Coordinates of C-alpha atoms in Angstrom, one line a residue:
M48 CA -1.4 29.6 -2.8
N49 CA 2.1 30.5 -2.6
V50 CA 3.9 27.5 -1.2
P51 CA 7.9 27.8 -1.2
F52 CA 10.3 25.0 -2.2
W53 CA 11.7 24.6 1.2
A54 CA 8.2 23.8 2.5
W55 CA 7.9 21.0 -0.4
L56 CA 11.5 19.6 0.9
A57 CA 10.2 20.0 4.5
V58 CA 7.1 17.9 3.8
L59 CA 9.1 15.3 2.0
G60 CA 11.6 15.1 4.7
C61 CA 8.7 14.7 6.9
I62 CA 7.4 11.7 4.9
V63 CA 10.8 10.0 4.9
L64 CA 11.5 10.5 8.4
M65 CA 7.9 8.8 9.6
L66 CA 8.6 5.8 7.1
A67 CA 12.0 5.5 8.7
V68 CA 10.6 5.7 12.4
D69 CA 7.7 3.2 11.1
L70 CA 10.1 0.6 9.6
F71 CA 12.5 0.7 12.7
A72 CA 9.5 0.3 15.0
H73 CA 8.6 -2.8 13.1
R74 CA 12.2 -4.2 12.1
R75 CA 11.3 -7.6 13.7
A76 CA 8.7 -9.5 12.0
H77 CA 5.6 -10.2 14.3
V78 CA 1.9 -10.0 14.6
I79 CA 0.4 -6.9 14.9
R80 CA -2.4 -7.1 17.3
V81 CA -5.3 -4.7 17.3
R82 CA -4.4 -2.7 20.0
E83 CA -1.1 -1.7 18.4
A84 CA -2.7 -1.2 15.6
A85 CA -5.1 1.3 17.2
L86 CA -2.3 3.2 18.6
W87 CA -0.5 3.5 15.2
S88 CA -3.8 4.5 13.4
A89 CA -4.2 7.3 16.0
V90 CA -0.6 8.6 15.7
W91 CA -1.2 8.8 11.6
V92 CA -4.4 10.2 11.9
A93 CA -3.1 12.9 14.4
V94 CA -0.1 13.7 12.4
G95 CA -2.5 14.0 9.3
V96 CA -5.0 16.6 11.3
G97 CA -1.9 18.3 12.4
F98 CA -0.8 19.2 9.4
G99 CA -4.3 20.4 8.2
A100 CA -4.4 22.6 11.4
L101 CA -1.2 24.0 10.1
I102 CA -2.3 24.7 6.6
W103 CA -5.5 26.2 8.1
Q104 CA -3.2 28.5 10.6
I105 CA -0.9 29.6 7.7
Y106 CA -2.8 29.9 4.7
G107 CA -6.5 30.4 6.1
Q108 CA -9.9 28.6 6.4
E109 CA -10.4 28.3 2.7
F110 CA -7.4 26.2 1.9
G111 CA -7.4 24.5 5.2
Q112 CA -10.9 23.2 4.6
Q113 CA -9.8 22.2 1.0
Y114 CA -7.1 19.9 2.2
F115 CA -9.4 18.4 4.9
A116 CA -11.9 17.6 2.3
G117 CA -9.3 15.8 0.1
Y118 CA -7.6 14.0 3.3
L119 CA -11.3 12.4 3.9
I120 CA -11.8 11.7 0.4
E121 CA -8.3 9.7 0.3
K122 CA -8.8 8.4 3.9
S123 CA -12.4 6.9 2.9
L124 CA -11.4 5.5 -0.5
A125 CA -8.6 4.1 1.2
V126 CA -11.1 1.8 3.4
D127 CA -11.9 0.0 0.2
N128 CA -8.2 -0.6 -0.8
V129 CA -7.4 -2.0 2.4
F130 CA -10.3 -4.6 2.5
I131 CA -9.0 -5.4 -1.1
W132 CA -5.6 -6.2 0.8
A133 CA -7.1 -8.3 3.4
I134 CA -8.6 -10.5 0.4
I135 CA -5.3 -10.5 -1.2
F136 CA -3.3 -11.5 2.2
T137 CA -6.0 -14.3 3.0
Y138 CA -6.1 -15.9 -0.4
F139 CA -2.6 -16.3 -0.8
A140 CA -2.0 -17.3 3.0
V141 CA 0.4 -14.8 3.9
P142 CA 1.7 -14.9 7.4
R143 CA 0.6 -12.1 9.1
E144 CA 4.2 -11.4 10.9
Y145 CA 5.2 -11.0 7.3
Q146 CA 2.0 -8.4 6.0
H147 CA 3.5 -5.2 7.3
R148 CA 6.7 -5.7 5.5
V149 CA 4.8 -5.9 2.5
L150 CA 2.2 -3.0 3.3
F151 CA 5.4 -0.9 4.0
F152 CA 7.0 -1.5 0.8
G153 CA 3.5 -1.2 -1.1
V154 CA 2.7 2.3 0.5
L155 CA 6.1 3.5 -0.5
G156 CA 5.4 2.4 -4.2
A157 CA 1.8 3.8 -3.8
L158 CA 3.3 7.4 -2.8
V159 CA 5.7 7.4 -5.8
F160 CA 3.2 6.6 -8.2
R161 CA 0.7 8.8 -6.6
G162 CA 3.2 11.6 -6.8
V163 CA 4.0 11.0 -10.6
F164 CA 0.0 10.6 -11.3
I165 CA -0.6 14.1 -9.3
A166 CA 2.3 16.0 -11.2
A167 CA 0.5 14.5 -14.5
G168 CA -2.5 15.6 -13.5
A169 CA -1.9 19.1 -12.7
V170 CA 0.1 19.5 -16.4
I171 CA -2.9 18.2 -17.8
I172 CA -5.2 20.5 -16.2
A173 CA -3.0 23.4 -16.7
S174 CA -2.6 23.0 -20.3
A175 CA -6.0 21.7 -21.1
E176 CA -9.0 22.6 -19.0
W177 CA -11.4 20.8 -20.7
V178 CA -10.1 17.7 -19.6
L179 CA -12.1 18.6 -16.2
Y180 CA -15.1 17.2 -18.3
L181 CA -13.3 13.9 -18.8
F182 CA -12.5 13.8 -15.0
A183 CA -16.1 14.5 -13.9
A184 CA -17.5 12.1 -16.4
F185 CA -15.1 9.4 -15.2
L186 CA -16.0 10.1 -11.1
L187 CA -19.8 10.2 -12.3
I188 CA -19.5 6.5 -14.2
T189 CA -17.2 5.2 -11.5
G190 CA -19.6 5.9 -8.6
Y191 CA -22.4 4.4 -10.7
R192 CA -20.4 1.3 -11.5
M193 CA -19.6 0.9 -7.9
I194 CA -23.1 1.0 -6.9
R195 CA -24.1 -1.3 -9.5
H196 CA -21.1 -3.8 -8.6
R197 CA -21.2 -3.2 -5.2
N198 CA -21.5 -7.0 -4.0
D199 CA -18.6 -8.2 -6.6
M200 CA -15.4 -9.0 -4.9
L201 CA -11.8 -9.5 -6.1
D202 CA -10.6 -12.7 -7.5
P203 CA -7.1 -12.8 -7.2
E204 CA -6.6 -16.1 -9.0
K205 CA -8.2 -14.3 -11.8
S206 CA -6.0 -11.5 -11.9
R207 CA -4.1 -10.9 -14.9
A208 CA -1.2 -9.0 -13.5
L209 CA -0.7 -12.0 -11.3
K210 CA -0.6 -14.1 -14.4
L211 CA 1.8 -11.7 -15.9
F212 CA 4.3 -12.0 -13.1
R213 CA 3.7 -15.7 -13.3
R214 CA 4.4 -15.9 -16.6
R215 CA 7.5 -13.5 -16.7
V216 CA 9.4 -13.9 -13.2
P217 CA 11.1 -17.1 -12.0
M218 CA 9.2 -18.1 -9.0
T219 CA 9.4 -20.5 -6.1
D220 CA 6.1 -21.7 -4.8
D221 CA 6.7 -21.4 -1.2
F222 CA 7.1 -18.3 1.2
H223 CA 10.7 -18.0 2.7
G224 CA 10.2 -15.7 5.5
Q225 CA 10.2 -12.1 4.7
R226 CA 12.5 -12.6 1.7
F227 CA 11.1 -11.3 -1.8
L228 CA 14.0 -12.8 -3.4
I229 CA 16.3 -15.9 -3.0
R230 CA 19.0 -17.8 -4.8
K231 CA 18.6 -21.5 -5.5
D232 CA 20.7 -23.4 -7.4
G233 CA 22.5 -20.0 -8.6
V234 CA 19.3 -19.0 -10.0
L235 CA 17.6 -15.8 -8.7
L236 CA 14.0 -16.6 -7.9
A237 CA 11.1 -14.3 -6.8
T238 CA 9.0 -15.4 -3.7
P239 CA 5.1 -15.5 -3.4
L240 CA 5.7 -12.6 -1.1
L241 CA 7.1 -10.3 -3.9
A242 CA 4.1 -11.4 -6.1
V243 CA 1.8 -10.4 -3.6
L244 CA 3.4 -7.2 -3.3
A245 CA 3.2 -6.9 -7.3
L246 CA -0.7 -7.3 -6.8
I247 CA -1.1 -4.8 -4.0
E248 CA 1.0 -2.2 -6.0
V249 CA -1.5 -2.9 -9.2
T250 CA -4.6 -2.6 -7.2
D251 CA -3.2 0.7 -5.7
I252 CA -2.6 1.9 -9.1
I253 CA -6.0 1.1 -9.8
F254 CA -7.3 3.1 -7.0
A255 CA -5.3 5.8 -7.7
V256 CA -7.3 6.5 -10.9
D257 CA -10.2 7.1 -9.1
S258 CA -9.0 8.9 -6.0
I259 CA -6.8 11.3 -8.1
P260 CA -9.4 13.1 -10.2
A261 CA -11.6 13.1 -6.8
I262 CA -9.5 15.1 -5.0
F263 CA -8.7 17.7 -7.9
A264 CA -12.4 18.0 -7.6
V265 CA -12.0 19.9 -4.3
T266 CA -9.1 21.6 -4.9
D267 CA -6.6 22.9 -7.7
E268 CA -3.7 23.3 -5.1
V269 CA -0.9 20.9 -6.3
F270 CA 0.6 21.0 -2.8
L271 CA -2.9 20.2 -1.0
V272 CA -3.6 17.2 -3.5
F273 CA -0.3 15.9 -2.7
T274 CA -0.2 16.4 0.8
A275 CA -3.7 15.2 1.6
N276 CA -2.7 12.0 -0.5
A277 CA 0.4 11.2 1.4
F278 CA -0.7 11.5 4.9
A279 CA -4.0 9.6 4.4
I280 CA -1.6 6.8 2.7
L281 CA 0.7 6.8 5.4
G282 CA -1.9 5.4 8.1
L283 CA -2.7 2.8 5.6
R284 CA -0.8 -0.2 7.2
A285 CA -2.2 0.6 10.7
M286 CA -5.4 1.0 9.3
Y287 CA -5.4 -2.3 7.3
F288 CA -4.4 -4.3 10.9
L289 CA -7.3 -2.5 12.7
L290 CA -10.1 -3.3 10.2
A291 CA -9.2 -6.2 7.9
D292 CA -11.2 -8.5 10.4
M293 CA -14.3 -6.2 10.2
I294 CA -15.0 -6.0 6.5
H295 CA -17.6 -7.9 6.6
R296 CA -19.5 -5.2 8.7
F297 CA -18.9 -2.4 6.5
I298 CA -21.9 -3.6 4.2
Y299 CA -23.4 -0.3 3.0
L300 CA -19.7 1.7 2.8
K301 CA -19.1 0.9 -1.0
I302 CA -22.5 2.6 -1.4
G303 CA -21.2 5.5 0.3
L304 CA -18.1 5.9 -1.3
A305 CA -20.0 5.4 -4.8
L306 CA -21.8 8.1 -3.7
V307 CA -18.8 10.5 -2.9
L308 CA -17.6 10.0 -6.1
I309 CA -20.9 11.1 -7.7
W310 CA -20.5 14.0 -5.4
V311 CA -17.5 15.3 -6.6
G312 CA -18.1 14.3 -9.6
I313 CA -21.2 16.8 -10.1
K314 CA -18.9 19.3 -7.9
M315 CA -16.3 19.3 -10.7
L316 CA -18.9 19.4 -13.6
L317 CA -20.5 22.5 -11.9
K318 CA -17.5 24.6 -10.9
I319 CA -16.0 24.6 -14.4
D320 CA -18.5 27.0 -16.2
I321 CA -21.8 27.1 -13.7
Y322 CA -21.2 27.3 -10.0
Y323 CA -18.5 26.8 -7.3
I324 CA -20.0 24.6 -4.8
P325 CA -18.4 26.3 -1.1
T326 CA -15.6 24.0 0.3
P327 CA -17.7 24.0 3.5
L328 CA -20.6 22.4 1.9
S329 CA -18.7 20.1 0.0
L330 CA -17.0 18.9 3.0
A331 CA -19.8 18.9 5.1
V332 CA -21.6 16.4 2.3
I333 CA -18.7 14.1 2.0
A334 CA -18.6 13.8 6.2
T335 CA -22.2 13.0 6.2
I336 CA -22.2 10.5 3.5
L337 CA -19.6 8.7 4.8
G338 CA -20.6 8.9 8.8
V339 CA -24.2 7.7 7.8
S340 CA -22.9 4.8 5.4
I341 CA -20.5 3.8 8.1
G342 CA -22.9 4.1 11.1
I343 CA -25.9 1.9 9.1
S344 CA -23.6 -0.8 8.5
L345 CA -22.3 -1.0 11.7
W346 CA -25.6 -0.7 13.3
A347 CA -27.1 -3.4 11.0
T348 CA -24.2 -5.8 11.8
R349 CA -24.1 -5.1 15.3
G350 CA -23.3 -8.3 17.5
Q351 CA -21.2 -9.8 15.1
E352 CA -17.8 -10.8 15.9
R353 CA -14.3 -9.7 14.3
K354 CA -13.5 -12.6 11.8
A355 CA -11.0 -12.7 9.0
P356 CA -12.2 -12.9 5.0
E357 CA -13.1 -16.8 4.0
A358 CA -9.8 -18.6 2.9
P359 CA -9.7 -20.7 -0.4
A360 CA -9.9 -24.5 0.5
S361 CA -6.2 -24.7 -0.7
S362 CA -3.4 -22.3 -0.7
P363 CA -1.6 -21.6 -3.6
F364 CA 1.7 -21.7 -1.9
G365 CA 3.4 -23.3 1.0
T366 CA 6.0 -22.5 3.4
A367 CA 9.7 -23.5 3.5
S368 CA 10.9 -25.2 6.3
A369 CA 13.6 -23.5 8.6
A370 CA 16.1 -26.2 7.5
E371 CA 15.5 -25.2 3.5
I372 CA 15.8 -21.2 4.5
A373 CA 19.1 -21.9 6.4
E374 CA 20.4 -23.8 3.2
L375 CA 19.9 -21.1 0.8
E376 CA 22.8 -19.6 -1.1
P377 CA 23.3 -15.7 -0.5
L378 CA 21.2 -13.7 -2.4
W379 CA 23.5 -12.0 -4.9
G380 CA 26.1 -14.9 -4.9
R381 CA 29.0 -12.8 -3.8
A382 CA 29.8 -14.4 -0.6
R383 CA 29.5 -18.0 -2.2
Q384 CA 31.6 -16.9 -5.2
R385 CA 34.4 -15.4 -2.7
T386 CA 34.1 -18.8 -0.5
E387 CA 34.3 -20.8 -3.8
A388 CA 37.6 -18.4 -4.6
T389 CA 39.3 -19.1 -1.4
T390 CA 38.7 -22.6 -1.2
T391 CA 40.3 -23.3 -4.9
A392 CA 43.0 -21.1 -4.0
T393 CA 43.7 -22.6 -0.6
A394 CA 43.6 -26.1 -2.3
D395 CA 46.2 -25.0 -5.2
A396 CA 48.4 -23.7 -2.6
P397 CA 51.8 -25.5 -2.2
G398 CA 52.0 -28.1 0.5
H399 CA 48.1 -27.8 0.7
G400 CA 46.9 -31.5 2.1
D401 CA 50.4 -32.7 3.3
T402 CA 51.6 -32.2 6.9
G403 CA 54.8 -30.6 6.7
R404 CA 56.7 -34.3 6.4
S405 CA 57.5 -36.4 3.6
A406 CA 55.5 -39.4 2.6
D407 CA 57.8 -41.9 4.0
A408 CA 58.1 -40.0 7.2
P409 CA 56.9 -42.0 10.0
G410 CA 54.1 -39.9 12.0
P411 CA 53.7 -39.6 15.8
G412 CA 53.6 -42.8 17.4
E413 CA 54.7 -44.5 14.0
R414 CA 57.6 -47.1 13.9
R415 CA 60.1 -47.0 11.0

């Protein structure tokens, strides 16, 4: 697959443009409802599928199917990531109107980290093909562990990443609107929103360790690996707001994701020296596993209403009042420093503080 340099630039430009559009559309903090989330989800899926159709048209059926297999793997594994986000947001009681801002920067970071992982994976595979055995074994073990621990849930309170963040970074105990950083008494402090962002980035890195080897099992083309990841990740924010209140209904999805990882692990193991499983068959198996696990889950939980994940008895963080936010110092202190400098200079200026008359001179309306 020969991809010209300008095609890479065009894809990166398209991604930047879509991020800018998304940021502009959500520039005001507001609660994203299901209808809005469904509309944006449809837009992002259409973009991802449209790009796959373009690949199919330009490079042929085989590469088109490889892209869609990778896209489907990344999109399905992302659902599990979305459920982790819901748990994190609920535990820390992050106001819904601020969640999109956190996810925007979280997705931005995910794109950067996954780009680095994909580049590193491609270099490693090119220089040492035997590493594919390690990737295959890792996918099989991960799939097995996912089935075994399918009922385990993330406990943010025990997160080592959060403990390290709170120990190393000066931090306030209150949310201050959408701010990640504030300045108080001359000290720069992180807000809980930045701690939540850091935890989300860490969880995505952990998920990337699973998903990157999985997509290399269905395609060796770095361009397809990156674009399938990118277009699957871009729709995660909308997917979160669409599915966050439904995580209790996908009771068998974890088993389905585990079977997908085991399947692609077997595919990778076989293609090294034994047999290359055709991409159409691989794509059909992945789609069937996911479709059956989702269908059975929804059927088994039919009649259940949407509900948010269960929140802890007390939130670890509070919320600053409007008066407290209004009293915050400028973030980088520049405006404050300029104001202080201006005040000092004015106070020291000759004649400052008098009224332009001698102390003995009578004022208006005064008698000598």
